[in-house]
Backbone as numpy.savetxt, mean C-alpha at the origin, in Angstrom:
# Nx Ny Nz CAx CAy CAz Cx Cy Cz
-4.60 39.43 -3.94 -3.64 38.67 -4.75 -4.38 37.87 -5.80
-3.92 37.94 -7.00 -4.52 37.19 -8.10 -4.15 35.72 -7.95
-5.15 34.80 -7.77 -4.85 33.40 -7.56 -4.16 32.76 -8.74
-4.19 33.41 -9.91 -3.52 32.84 -11.05 -2.03 33.11 -11.06
-1.55 34.06 -10.18 -0.14 34.39 -10.15 0.68 33.30 -9.47
1.97 33.29 -9.79 2.88 32.39 -9.10 3.11 32.95 -7.70
2.69 32.23 -6.66 2.74 32.76 -5.30 4.09 32.53 -4.64
4.92 31.69 -5.19 6.25 31.48 -4.65 6.27 30.76 -3.31
5.26 29.97 -3.00 5.24 29.20 -1.76 6.38 28.17 -1.80
7.24 28.18 -0.79 8.39 27.29 -0.79 8.29 26.16 0.22
7.33 26.25 1.14 7.21 25.20 2.17 5.79 25.14 2.72
5.49 23.97 3.32 4.22 23.75 4.00 4.52 23.28 5.42
3.48 23.28 6.24 3.61 22.79 7.61 2.70 21.59 7.80
3.28 20.47 8.21 2.50 19.27 8.49 2.13 19.26 9.97
0.85 19.44 10.27 0.42 19.56 11.66 0.53 18.25 12.43
0.39 17.10 11.74 0.51 15.81 12.41 -0.67 15.52 13.31
-0.40 14.84 14.44 -1.49 14.37 15.31 -1.71 15.24 16.54
-0.62 15.71 17.12 -0.75 16.46 18.37 0.38 17.47 18.48
0.06 18.62 19.06 1.07 19.63 19.29 1.53 19.65 20.75
0.97 18.73 21.55 1.36 18.64 22.96 2.74 18.01 23.08
3.71 18.70 23.71 5.08 18.17 23.80 5.16 16.81 24.49
4.32 16.60 25.51 4.39 15.33 26.26 3.91 14.14 25.43
3.14 14.41 24.38 2.64 13.32 23.55 3.57 12.99 22.39
4.52 13.87 22.10 5.40 13.67 20.95 6.26 12.42 21.09
6.79 12.19 22.29 7.64 11.02 22.52 6.85 9.73 22.36
5.61 9.73 22.84 4.74 8.55 22.70 4.43 8.28 21.23
4.09 9.33 20.49 3.79 9.18 19.06 5.03 8.70 18.31
6.18 9.26 18.65 7.43 8.86 18.00 7.71 7.38 18.21
7.61 6.92 19.45 7.86 5.51 19.77 6.86 4.59 19.10
5.60 5.01 19.06 4.53 4.21 18.47 4.76 4.00 16.98
5.05 5.08 16.27 5.23 4.98 14.82 6.58 4.36 14.44
7.60 4.61 15.24 8.89 3.97 14.97 8.77 2.46 15.11
8.06 2.00 16.14 7.87 0.56 16.34 7.10 -0.06 15.17
6.02 0.57 14.77 5.22 0.05 13.66 6.01 0.04 12.36
6.81 1.08 12.14 7.60 1.16 10.91 8.65 0.06 10.87
9.34 -0.18 11.98 10.37 -1.22 12.02 9.76 -2.61 11.84
8.59 -2.83 12.45 7.90 -4.11 12.29 7.49 -4.30 10.84
6.99 -3.23 10.21 6.57 -3.30 8.80 7.74 -3.66 7.90
8.85 -2.95 8.05 10.03 -3.19 7.21 10.59 -4.58 7.45
10.74 -4.95 8.72 11.33 -6.25 9.06 10.43 -7.40 8.60
9.12 -7.28 8.85 8.20 -8.35 8.48 8.11 -8.56 6.98
7.99 -7.47 6.23 7.90 -7.59 4.77 9.23 -8.02 4.16
10.34 -7.59 4.77 11.65 -8.02 4.29 11.84 -9.51 4.49
11.33 -10.05 5.59 11.40 -11.50 5.83 10.63 -12.27 4.76
9.46 -11.74 4.38 8.67 -12.39 3.33 9.47 -12.42 2.02
10.09 -11.30 1.66 10.87 -11.22 0.43 12.05 -12.19 0.46
12.75 -12.24 1.59 13.91 -13.14 1.71 13.48 -14.60 1.69
12.36 -14.91 2.34 11.87 -16.29 2.36 11.49 -16.75 0.95
10.79 -15.90 0.21 10.36 -16.26 -1.15 11.56 -16.39 -2.08
12.50 -15.47 -1.99 13.65 -15.49 -2.90 14.63 -16.63 -2.60
14.70 -17.06 -1.33 15.69 -18.07 -0.95 15.17 -19.50 -1.01
13.85 -19.68 -1.08 13.26 -21.02 -1.06 12.69 -21.36 -2.43
13.23 -22.37 -3.05 12.79 -22.75 -4.40 11.35 -23.26 -4.41
10.86 -23.75 -3.26 9.48 -24.22 -3.19 8.48 -23.08 -3.38
8.93 -21.85 -3.15 8.05 -20.69 -3.24 8.23 -19.91 -4.54
8.94 -20.49 -5.48 9.13 -19.83 -6.77 7.93 -20.13 -7.67
6.78 -19.65 -7.24 5.52 -19.83 -7.96 4.88 -18.46 -8.16
3.91 -18.35 -9.07 3.28 -17.04 -9.31 2.72 -16.38 -8.06
2.04 -17.16 -7.21 1.40 -16.58 -6.03 2.43 -15.90 -5.13
3.55 -16.55 -4.90 4.56 -15.99 -4.01 5.43 -14.94 -4.70
5.51 -15.00 -6.01 6.17 -13.94 -6.77 5.41 -12.63 -6.58
4.08 -12.70 -6.69 3.26 -11.51 -6.48 3.31 -11.06 -5.02
3.36 -12.02 -4.09 3.43 -11.68 -2.66 4.72 -10.94 -2.34
5.84 -11.38 -2.92 7.12 -10.70 -2.70 7.08 -9.28 -3.24
6.45 -9.10 -4.40 6.29 -7.76 -4.96 5.42 -6.88 -4.07
4.36 -7.47 -3.52 3.47 -6.73 -2.63 4.21 -6.30 -1.36
5.06 -7.19 -0.83 5.83 -6.86 0.37 6.80 -5.72 0.09
7.44 -5.73 -1.08 8.34 -4.65 -1.45 7.59 -3.32 -1.56
6.44 -3.35 -2.19 5.63 -2.14 -2.35 5.15 -1.63 -0.99
4.79 -2.54 -0.08 4.34 -2.13 1.24 5.45 -1.42 2.02
6.69 -1.90 1.88 7.82 -1.22 2.52 7.96 0.20 1.97
7.88 0.31 0.65 8.01 1.62 0.00 6.83 2.53 0.36
5.64 1.96 0.42 4.41 2.71 0.73 4.52 3.38 2.10
4.94 2.61 3.09 5.09 3.16 4.44 6.26 4.13 4.52
7.31 3.85 3.75 8.52 4.69 3.80 8.32 6.07 3.19
7.26 6.27 2.45 7.01 7.59 1.87 6.47 8.58 2.90
5.93 8.08 4.01 5.28 8.97 4.98 5.90 8.94 6.37
6.13 7.75 6.91 6.53 7.63 8.32 7.91 8.23 8.62
8.98 7.94 7.83 10.29 8.53 8.16 10.28 10.06 8.25
9.57 10.72 7.35 9.49 12.19 7.39 8.79 12.65 8.65
7.72 11.95 9.04 7.00 12.32 10.26 7.89 12.13 11.49
8.65 11.03 11.53 9.56 10.77 12.64 10.66 11.84 12.70
11.16 12.24 11.53 12.18 13.27 11.47 11.65 14.60 11.99
10.41 14.94 11.62 9.81 16.19 12.08 9.63 16.20 13.60
9.25 15.04 14.15 9.10 14.97 15.61 10.46 15.09 16.29
11.46 14.41 15.73 12.80 14.42 16.31 13.41 15.82 16.30
13.22 16.53 15.19 13.80 17.88 15.05 12.87 18.98 15.55
11.66 18.57 16.00 10.65 19.52 16.46 10.33 20.57 15.40
10.25 20.10 14.17 9.92 20.97 13.04 8.80 20.33 12.24
7.85 21.13 11.81 6.72 20.62 11.03 6.86 20.95 9.55
8.01 21.51 9.17 8.19 22.03 7.82 8.47 20.91 6.82
7.84 21.01 5.66 8.19 20.19 4.50 8.24 21.14 3.30
9.28 21.04 2.53 9.42 21.94 1.39 8.36 21.66 0.33
8.13 22.63 -0.54 7.16 22.45 -1.63 7.54 21.26 -2.51
8.84 21.19 -2.87 9.30 20.07 -3.69 9.19 18.75 -2.96
9.50 18.77 -1.65 9.38 17.54 -0.85 7.94 17.08 -0.74
7.02 18.03 -0.64 5.60 17.70 -0.53 5.09 17.06 -1.83
5.46 17.66 -2.96 5.05 17.11 -4.25 5.65 15.72 -4.46
6.92 15.56 -4.08 7.59 14.26 -4.22 6.92 13.21 -3.35
6.61 13.57 -2.11 5.94 12.63 -1.20 4.57 12.24 -1.74
3.83 13.22 -2.24 2.51 12.95 -2.80 2.62 12.03 -4.01
3.64 12.26 -4.85 3.83 11.42 -6.04 4.06 9.96 -5.66
5.00 9.73 -4.75 5.33 8.35 -4.39 4.22 7.68 -3.58
3.51 8.47 -2.77 2.39 7.90 -2.02 1.31 7.42 -2.99
0.97 8.24 -3.97 -0.04 7.87 -4.97 0.43 6.68 -5.80
1.72 6.66 -6.13 2.30 5.57 -6.91 2.17 4.24 -6.20
2.60 4.18 -4.94 2.62 2.90 -4.22 1.23 2.48 -3.74
0.35 3.45 -3.51 -1.05 3.10 -3.20 -1.70 2.43 -4.40
-1.45 2.97 -5.59 -1.97 2.36 -6.81 -1.39 0.98 -7.06
-0.10 0.83 -6.81 0.55 -0.47 -6.99 -0.04 -1.51 -6.03
-0.32 -1.10 -4.80 -0.95 -2.02 -3.85 -2.27 -2.56 -4.41
-3.07 -1.66 -4.95 -4.37 -2.05 -5.50 -4.20 -3.00 -6.68
-3.30 -2.67 -7.60 -3.10 -3.50 -8.79 -2.56 -4.88 -8.43
-1.62 -4.93 -7.50 -1.04 -6.23 -7.12 -2.06 -7.10 -6.42
-2.92 -6.51 -5.59 -3.98 -7.29 -4.95 -4.95 -7.84 -6.00
-5.18 -7.06 -7.05 -6.06 -7.52 -8.14 -5.41 -8.66 -8.92
-4.12 -8.52 -9.21 -3.38 -9.57 -9.92 -3.36 -10.86 -9.09
-3.21 -10.72 -7.79 -3.20 -11.90 -6.91 -4.57 -12.57 -6.89
-5.65 -11.79 -6.98 -6.99 -12.37 -7.06 -7.15 -13.14 -8.36
-6.62 -12.60 -9.46 -6.68 -13.30 -10.74 -5.88 -14.61 -10.68
-4.74 -14.57 -10.01 -3.93 -15.78 -9.84 -4.71 -16.87 -9.11
-5.40 -16.50 -8.03 -6.21 -17.49 -7.28 -7.38 -17.98 -8.12
-7.96 -17.09 -8.94 -9.05 -17.49 -9.83 -8.59 -18.56 -10.82
-7.43 -18.35 -11.44 -6.90 -19.33 -12.39 -6.55 -20.62 -11.69
-5.95 -20.54 -10.49 -5.52 -21.73 -9.76 -6.70 -22.62 -9.38
-7.83 -22.03 -9.02 -8.98 -22.81 -8.55 -9.95 -23.15 -9.67
-10.15 -22.21 -10.58 -11.13 -22.44 -11.65 -10.53 -23.16 -12.86
-9.22 -23.03 -13.08 -8.56 -23.71 -14.21 -7.28 -24.40 -13.73
-7.40 -25.33 -12.79 -6.19 -25.92 -12.19 -5.31 -26.67 -13.17
-5.90 -27.32 -14.17 -5.11 -28.11 -15.11 -4.27 -27.22 -16.04
-4.73 -26.01 -16.28 -4.01 -25.10 -17.17 -3.27 -23.99 -16.42
-3.19 -24.13 -15.09 -2.63 -23.05 -14.28 -1.20 -22.70 -14.68
-0.34 -23.70 -14.77 1.07 -23.43 -15.09 1.24 -22.89 -16.50
0.32 -23.26 -17.39 0.39 -22.76 -18.77 -0.05 -21.30 -18.83
-1.16 -20.98 -18.14 -1.68 -19.61 -18.16 -0.77 -18.67 -17.37
-0.46 -19.05 -16.14 0.35 -18.19 -15.27 1.84 -18.50 -15.47
2.29 -18.34 -16.69 3.71 -18.58 -16.99 4.54 -17.37 -16.55
5.85 -17.55 -16.41 6.70 -16.45 -15.93 6.58 -15.17 -16.76
6.41 -15.33 -18.07 6.30 -14.14 -18.92 5.05 -13.33 -18.57
3.91 -14.00 -18.40 2.67 -13.29 -18.07 2.77 -12.66 -16.69
3.37 -13.37 -15.73 3.51 -12.83 -14.37 4.35 -11.55 -14.39
5.47 -11.60 -15.10 6.31 -10.41 -15.22 5.59 -9.28 -15.92
4.81 -9.62 -16.94 4.07 -8.60 -17.70 3.00 -7.94 -16.83
2.30 -8.73 -16.02 1.27 -8.18 -15.13 1.86 -7.19 -14.14
3.02 -7.54 -13.58 3.68 -6.63 -12.63 4.18 -5.38 -13.35
4.73 -5.56 -14.54 5.24 -4.42 -15.32 4.11 -3.46 -15.68
2.99 -3.98 -16.13 1.84 -3.13 -16.48 1.33 -2.40 -15.24
1.34 -3.07 -14.09 0.92 -2.43 -12.84 1.82 -1.25 -12.52
3.13 -1.43 -12.69 4.07 -0.35 -12.43 3.87 0.82 -13.40
3.77 0.50 -14.67 3.63 1.55 -15.69 2.35 2.36 -15.47
1.24 1.67 -15.21 -0.04 2.36 -14.99 0.02 3.25 -13.76
0.61 2.73 -12.69 0.70 3.51 -11.45 1.61 4.72 -11.62
2.74 4.53 -12.30 3.67 5.63 -12.53 3.00 6.74 -13.35
2.32 6.36 -14.42 1.67 7.36 -15.28 0.55 8.09 -14.55
-0.25 7.35 -13.79 -1.34 7.98 -13.05 -0.80 8.94 -12.00
0.21 8.51 -11.25 0.80 9.36 -10.22 1.47 10.59 -10.82
2.12 10.39 -11.96 2.77 11.50 -12.66 1.75 12.53 -13.13
0.64 12.06 -13.67 -0.42 12.97 -14.14 -0.97 13.80 -12.98
-1.29 13.13 -11.86 -1.84 13.84 -10.71 -0.84 14.88 -10.18
0.43 14.51 -10.11 1.45 15.41 -9.57 1.68 16.61 -10.47
1.73 16.37 -11.77 1.92 17.47 -12.71 0.76 18.45 -12.67
-0.45 17.94 -12.45 -1.61 18.83 -12.37 -1.59 19.66 -11.09
-1.07 19.08 -10.00 -0.94 19.85 -8.75 0.10 20.95 -8.92
1.13 20.67 -9.71 2.17 21.68 -9.95 1.61 22.92 -10.64
0.48 22.79 -11.31 -0.13 23.93 -12.00 -0.96 24.81 -11.06
-1.19 24.31 -9.82 -2.02 25.06 -8.88 -1.22 26.14 -8.17
-1.92 27.17 -7.70 -1.30 28.24 -6.92 -1.78 28.15 -5.47
-0.87 28.46 -4.55 -1.18 28.47 -3.12 -0.86 29.87 -2.59
-1.88 30.51 -2.00 -1.77 31.93 -1.68 -1.06 32.21 -0.37
-1.04 31.26 0.55 -0.41 31.46 1.84 0.39 30.22 2.21
1.22 30.36 3.23 1.93 29.19 3.78 0.88 28.30 4.42
0.76 27.09 3.94 -0.33 26.22 4.36 0.05 25.35 5.55
-0.91 25.17 6.45 -0.80 24.18 7.51 -1.66 23.00 7.09
-1.02 21.92 6.70 -1.73 20.73 6.24 -2.11 19.90 7.46
-3.40 19.68 7.71 -3.85 18.96 8.91 -3.70 17.44 8.75
-2.48 17.04 8.49 -2.19 15.62 8.23 -0.74 15.37 8.59
-0.33 14.08 8.55 1.08 13.79 8.82 1.86 13.54 7.54
1.19 13.71 6.38 1.89 13.65 5.09 1.10 14.45 4.07
1.73 14.70 2.92 1.08 15.46 1.85 0.20 14.53 1.03
-1.09 14.69 1.16 -2.05 13.86 0.46 -2.64 14.65 -0.70
-2.90 13.98 -1.80 -3.41 14.63 -3.00 -4.66 15.44 -2.73
-5.62 14.84 -2.05 -6.89 15.51 -1.77 -6.70 16.78 -0.96
-5.80 16.73 0.04 -5.52 17.90 0.87 -4.90 19.02 0.06
-3.96 18.67 -0.82 -3.29 19.68 -1.64 -4.28 20.41 -2.55
-5.18 19.65 -3.14 -6.17 20.26 -4.05 -7.13 21.16 -3.27
-7.53 20.73 -2.07 -8.48 21.50 -1.26 -7.93 22.87 -0.87
-6.62 22.94 -0.63 -6.04 24.18 -0.12 -5.51 25.10 -1.21
-5.64 24.71 -2.46 -5.19 25.59 -3.55 -6.13 26.78 -3.69
-5.57 27.92 -4.09 -6.41 29.11 -4.27 -6.72 29.38 -5.74
-6.28 28.50 -6.63 -6.64 28.61 -8.05 -7.74 27.61 -8.36
-8.21 27.63 -9.57 -9.32 26.76 -9.98 -8.89 25.30 -9.95
-9.64 24.47 -9.22 -9.28 23.06 -9.05 -10.28 22.11 -9.69
-11.15 22.65 -10.55 -12.20 21.81 -11.14 -11.60 20.63 -11.90
-10.61 20.91 -12.76 -10.00 19.85 -13.56 -9.26 18.85 -12.68
-8.59 19.36 -11.64 -7.89 18.46 -10.71 -8.85 17.51 -10.02
-9.98 18.05 -9.58 -10.98 17.21 -8.91 -11.56 16.17 -9.85
-11.82 16.57 -11.09 -12.37 15.64 -12.06 -11.40 14.48 -12.33
-10.13 14.82 -12.52 -9.11 13.79 -12.78 -8.94 12.90 -11.55
-8.95 13.50 -10.35 -8.77 12.72 -9.13 -9.92 11.73 -8.93
-11.16 12.20 -9.09 -12.31 11.33 -8.87 -12.44 10.28 -9.98
-12.13 10.69 -11.22 -12.17 9.73 -12.32 -11.10 8.66 -12.13
-9.90 9.08 -11.70 -8.83 8.13 -11.44 -9.19 7.18 -10.32
-9.84 7.71 -9.26 -10.23 6.86 -8.13 -11.26 5.82 -8.57
-12.20 6.23 -9.39 -13.22 5.28 -9.87 -12.63 4.25 -10.81
-11.76 4.71 -11.71 -11.22 3.81 -12.73 -10.16 2.88 -12.15
-9.20 3.46 -11.39 -8.06 2.67 -10.90 -8.30 2.08 -9.52
-9.36 2.53 -8.83 -9.71 1.94 -7.55 -10.93 1.05 -7.67
-11.98 1.58 -8.29 -13.21 0.81 -8.45 -13.08 -0.33 -9.44
-12.36 -0.09 -10.56 -12.18 -1.13 -11.57 -11.52 -2.38 -11.03
-10.34 -2.26 -10.38 -9.71 -3.44 -9.78 -10.58 -4.11 -8.72
-11.32 -3.29 -7.95 -12.18 -3.87 -6.91 -13.27 -4.75 -7.53
-13.84 -4.28 -8.64 -14.84 -5.08 -9.35 -14.20 -6.37 -9.88
-12.96 -6.25 -10.37 -12.23 -7.44 -10.83 -12.01 -8.44 -9.72
-11.68 -7.95 -8.52 -11.48 -8.84 -7.37 -12.79 -9.52 -6.99
-13.88 -8.74 -6.96 -15.18 -9.32 -6.62 -15.59 -10.39 -7.62
-15.34 -10.12 -8.91 -15.70 -11.10 -9.94 -14.87 -12.36 -9.79
-13.58 -12.20 -9.51 -12.70 -13.36 -9.33 -13.19 -14.24 -8.19
-13.56 -13.61 -7.08 -14.01 -14.40 -5.92 -15.42 -14.96 -6.12
-16.22 -14.30 -6.94 -17.51 -14.88 -7.29 -17.32 -16.19 -8.05
-16.40 -16.19 -9.02 -16.11 -17.40 -9.79 -15.44 -18.45 -8.91
-14.58 -18.00 -7.98 -13.90 -18.94 -7.08 -14.91 -19.65 -6.19
-15.83 -18.87 -5.60 -16.85 -19.47 -4.72 -17.73 -20.43 -5.51
-18.07 -20.06 -6.74 -18.89 -20.95 -7.58 -18.16 -22.26 -7.86
-16.87 -22.19 -8.11 -16.09 -23.40 -8.37 -15.95 -24.26 -7.11
-15.74 -23.60 -5.97 -15.59 -24.34 -4.71 -16.89 -25.06 -4.35
-18.02 -24.40 -4.61 -19.31 -25.04 -4.32 -19.51 -26.29 -5.15
-18.86 -26.37 -6.31 -18.98 -27.55 -7.17 -18.12 -28.72 -6.74
-17.21 -28.50 -5.77 -16.36 -29.58 -5.27 -17.17 -30.44 -4.32
-17.12 -31.74 -4.52 -17.99 -32.65 -3.76 -17.53 -32.85 -2.32
-16.23 -33.06 -2.10 -15.75 -33.38 -0.75 -15.54 -32.12 0.08
-15.83 -32.23 1.38 -15.63 -31.11 2.30 -14.16 -30.76 2.43
-13.31 -31.79 2.39 -11.87 -31.56 2.51 -11.35 -30.78 1.29
-11.88 -31.13 0.12 -11.47 -30.43 -1.10 -11.90 -28.98 -1.07
-13.11 -28.72 -0.56 -13.58 -27.34 -0.45 -12.69 -26.54 0.50
-12.36 -27.15 1.64 -11.52 -26.45 2.63 -10.14 -26.15 2.06
-9.56 -27.14 1.38 -8.21 -26.95 0.81 -8.21 -25.85 -0.25
-9.25 -25.81 -1.08 -9.32 -24.80 -2.13 -9.50 -23.41 -1.54
-10.39 -23.29 -0.55 -10.66 -21.98 0.02 -9.52 -21.48 0.89
-8.79 -22.42 1.53 -7.70 -22.02 2.42 -6.58 -21.30 1.67
-6.45 -21.57 0.36 -5.41 -20.88 -0.42 -5.77 -19.42 -0.68
-7.05 -19.06 -0.44 -7.51 -17.69 -0.72 -7.70 -16.85 0.54
-7.69 -17.51 1.72 -8.04 -16.80 2.95 -7.11 -15.64 3.23
-5.79 -15.85 3.09 -4.83 -14.79 3.39 -5.03 -13.59 2.48
-5.17 -13.87 1.18 -5.35 -12.77 0.22 -6.66 -12.04 0.47
-7.71 -12.79 0.75 -9.02 -12.17 1.00 -8.96 -11.30 2.26
-8.20 -11.74 3.26 -8.05 -10.95 4.49 -7.34 -9.63 4.21
-6.28 -9.68 3.40 -5.51 -8.47 3.07 -6.35 -7.50 2.24
-7.09 -8.04 1.26 -7.95 -7.20 0.43 -9.01 -6.50 1.29
-9.65 -7.27 2.18 -10.69 -6.70 3.05 -10.10 -5.62 3.94
-8.92 -5.88 4.49 -8.28 -4.91 5.38 -7.94 -3.62 4.63
-7.37 -3.75 3.44 -6.95 -2.58 2.68 -8.14 -1.74 2.24
-9.14 -2.38 1.62 -10.28 -1.63 1.09 -11.18 -1.10 2.21
-11.38 -1.89 3.25 -12.27 -1.44 4.34 -11.66 -0.26 5.10
-10.36 -0.31 5.37 -9.73 0.80 6.08 -9.67 2.04 5.19
-9.35 1.85 3.90 -9.31 2.98 2.98 -10.67 3.63 2.83
-11.70 2.80 2.69 -13.07 3.33 2.56 -13.51 3.99 3.85
-13.11 3.38 4.97 -13.47 3.95 6.27 -12.89 5.33 6.49
-11.67 5.55 5.99 -11.02 6.86 6.11 -11.85 7.94 5.44
-12.26 7.69 4.20 -12.98 8.72 3.45 -14.41 8.88 3.92
-15.02 7.81 4.41 -16.38 7.94 4.95 -16.36 8.72 6.27
-15.35 8.43 7.11 -15.27 9.11 8.41 -14.94 10.58 8.23
-14.04 10.88 7.28 -13.67 12.29 7.05 -14.84 13.06 6.46
-15.63 12.40 5.62 -16.80 13.06 5.02 -17.90 13.28 6.07
-18.00 12.34 7.02 -19.08 12.43 8.02 -18.75 13.44 9.11
-17.48 13.44 9.58 -17.13 14.30 10.72 -16.60 15.65 10.31
-16.05 15.75 9.08 -15.39 16.98 8.62 -14.24 17.37 9.55
-13.68 16.41 10.26 -12.59 16.67 11.20 -11.27 16.21 10.58
-10.34 17.16 10.41 -9.05 16.83 9.81 -8.25 15.90 10.70
-8.38 16.09 12.04 -7.65 15.23 12.98 -8.15 13.80 12.89
-9.48 13.63 12.79 -10.05 12.29 12.66 -9.61 11.62 11.37
-9.54 12.40 10.29 -9.10 11.87 8.99 -7.65 11.41 9.05
-6.78 12.21 9.69 -5.37 11.85 9.81 -5.20 10.59 10.63
-5.97 10.49 11.72 -5.89 9.31 12.59 -6.38 8.08 11.85
-7.47 8.21 11.10 -8.01 7.07 10.35 -7.07 6.64 9.23
-6.34 7.60 8.66 -5.41 7.28 7.56 -4.29 6.35 8.01
-4.00 6.37 9.31 -2.95 5.48 9.84 -3.29 4.02 9.55
-4.58 3.71 9.51 -5.00 2.32 9.33 -4.51 1.74 8.01
-4.70 2.47 6.91 -4.30 1.89 5.62 -2.90 2.29 5.18
-2.33 3.35 5.79 -0.98 3.76 5.39 0.10 3.07 6.22
-0.23 2.70 7.45 0.78 2.12 8.34 0.37 0.73 8.86
-0.86 0.63 9.39 -1.28 -0.61 10.04 -1.43 -1.75 9.04
-2.07 -1.48 7.90 -2.28 -2.55 6.90 -0.97 -3.13 6.38
0.02 -2.31 5.93 1.30 -2.88 5.51 2.02 -3.64 6.63
1.79 -3.23 7.88 2.42 -3.92 9.01 1.80 -5.29 9.24
0.48 -5.39 9.06 -0.22 -6.65 9.33 -0.10 -7.67 8.21
0.14 -7.22 6.98 0.19 -8.14 5.84 1.14 -9.32 6.05
2.39 -9.11 6.50 3.29 -10.26 6.71 2.74 -11.25 7.75
2.10 -10.74 8.80 1.54 -11.62 9.82 0.40 -12.44 9.26
-0.44 -11.81 8.45 -1.58 -12.52 7.86 -1.08 -13.66 6.97
-0.08 -13.37 6.13 0.42 -14.39 5.20 1.26 -15.46 5.89
2.02 -15.08 6.91 2.88 -16.06 7.56 2.12 -16.93 8.55
1.17 -16.34 9.28 0.44 -17.11 10.29 -0.58 -18.05 9.68
-1.10 -17.72 8.53 -2.13 -18.55 7.91 -1.62 -19.35 6.72
-0.32 -19.32 6.49 0.23 -19.99 5.33 1.36 -20.92 5.75
1.13 -22.21 5.60 2.12 -23.20 6.04 3.39 -23.11 5.23
3.28 -22.85 3.92 4.48 -22.77 3.06 5.39 -21.64 3.50
4.81 -20.48 3.82 5.61 -19.34 4.26 6.26 -19.64 5.61
5.50 -20.23 6.52 6.07 -20.56 7.84 7.23 -21.52 7.71
7.08 -22.55 6.86 8.16 -23.52 6.67 9.37 -22.86 6.01
9.11 -21.96 5.06 10.21 -21.27 4.37 10.97 -20.37 5.34
10.24 -19.69 6.23 10.88 -18.83 7.22 11.72 -19.66 8.19
11.21 -20.84 8.57 11.99 -21.71 9.45 13.25 -22.20 8.77
13.11 -22.57 7.48 14.29 -23.03 6.74 15.29 -21.91 6.56
14.77 -20.69 6.30 15.66 -19.54 6.10 16.41 -19.20 7.39
15.68 -19.21 8.52 16.33 -18.90 9.79 17.34 -19.99 10.17
17.00 -21.26 9.85 17.93 -22.35 10.12 19.17 -22.27 9.24
18.97 -21.88 7.98 20.08 -21.75 7.05 21.01 -20.62 7.48
20.41 -19.51 7.94 21.23 -18.39 8.39 22.01 -18.74 9.65
21.39 -19.58 10.51 22.05 -19.95 11.75 23.19 -20.92 11.53
23.00 -21.86 10.58 24.04 -22.87 10.33 25.25 -22.29 9.63
25.05 -21.20 8.87 26.19 -20.60 8.19 27.17 -20.01 9.20
26.62 -19.29 10.20 27.45 -18.74 11.25 28.52 -17.79 10.72
29.42 -17.35 11.59 30.47 -16.46 11.16 31.55 -17.18 10.37
32.13 -16.49 9.43 33.20 -17.06 8.62 34.53 -16.80 9.31
35.27 -17.87 9.63 36.56 -17.73 10.31 37.67 -17.92 9.30
38.51 -16.92 9.19 39.62 -16.98 8.25 40.82 -17.64 8.94
41.38 -18.62 8.24 42.47 -19.36 8.82 43.78 -18.61 8.81
C-alpha cells in the first residue's frame, strides 16, 4: 500500500491500562472518583472567587481561569475512558480522536500560559507593590488571558491540521487511554518529519519559553524577598507564592517525568500510567493546594457555604 494514499481509517482502539476484566471495575471507580473530585473542587474555587468581592483581584481572577481550564483539561480524556470501560468498547472514531487531541493540546497549553501569567502577577505584586494595581489593571488581566487563549487555539489548530495530513495504513491500537499528539505521529505510515519538527519546536517555544519566564519571575521574587529586613515580612511575601510554586512544580515535574520515563523504559503502559499524574492527578490536587494553603480562599469557601445554607429552600406562599 502506498503510504501517500488515503487509507480510509475510520476508527482507532484505545488500549487503556488493563485488559483484565476483574480490574476494569477498579479502574472505573478510581478514575470516576478522581474526575468528580477534580470537577467539584475546581468548581468550588470558581464559585468562591466569583461570589466573594474580596477575591476580585488579579491573582484570583487568574486562579478561577486556571480552575476552569483544569476542568476542561480532565474532561477531554477521562469521560471517554469511563465510557469505554462502561460499554466494554475500546473504539474511538478518527474524528473523535482528532477532536480529543485538539482539545487536549489546547488546554495543556492554556495551563502552561496561565501558570506563567500567575508567576508574572506574583512578580509584580512583590517586586513593584506600589504600582501593582496600576500595572495589573483589569484590561491587562483580560488581555493576558485572551492572548493565552488565542495562542493555545492557534497552536492546537496547527498541530491538528498537520495530523490530518498523515496517512494511517492499518487500524491502530493506541497504547494509551487517550489520543495524544506524539502517539498519533509515531503510528502514521506517511512522512512525519515536518510534524515532528513542528511538535518539538512548539514544545520548546510554548513549553520552555513560559518555564524560563516563570524561573525569571521567581528569581526576581527571591531577590526582592531577600532585601526585606524583617523575618515576618519575608514570610508574608513568600507565603503568597507558595501555592502557585507548588502547582508549577507539580505540573512541570510530572509532565517532565512522563516523557523521561517513557524515553527510558520504552514501555507504552508505563507512559500511560505516568500520564495520569499530569492529566488527572495535578488538576485534582490544584484546588486542595490553593484552598489548604490560602486563608482568603478558605474564608471565601466558608462564607459561600454559609450563604448557600442560609438561603435554604424557597417556600411559595
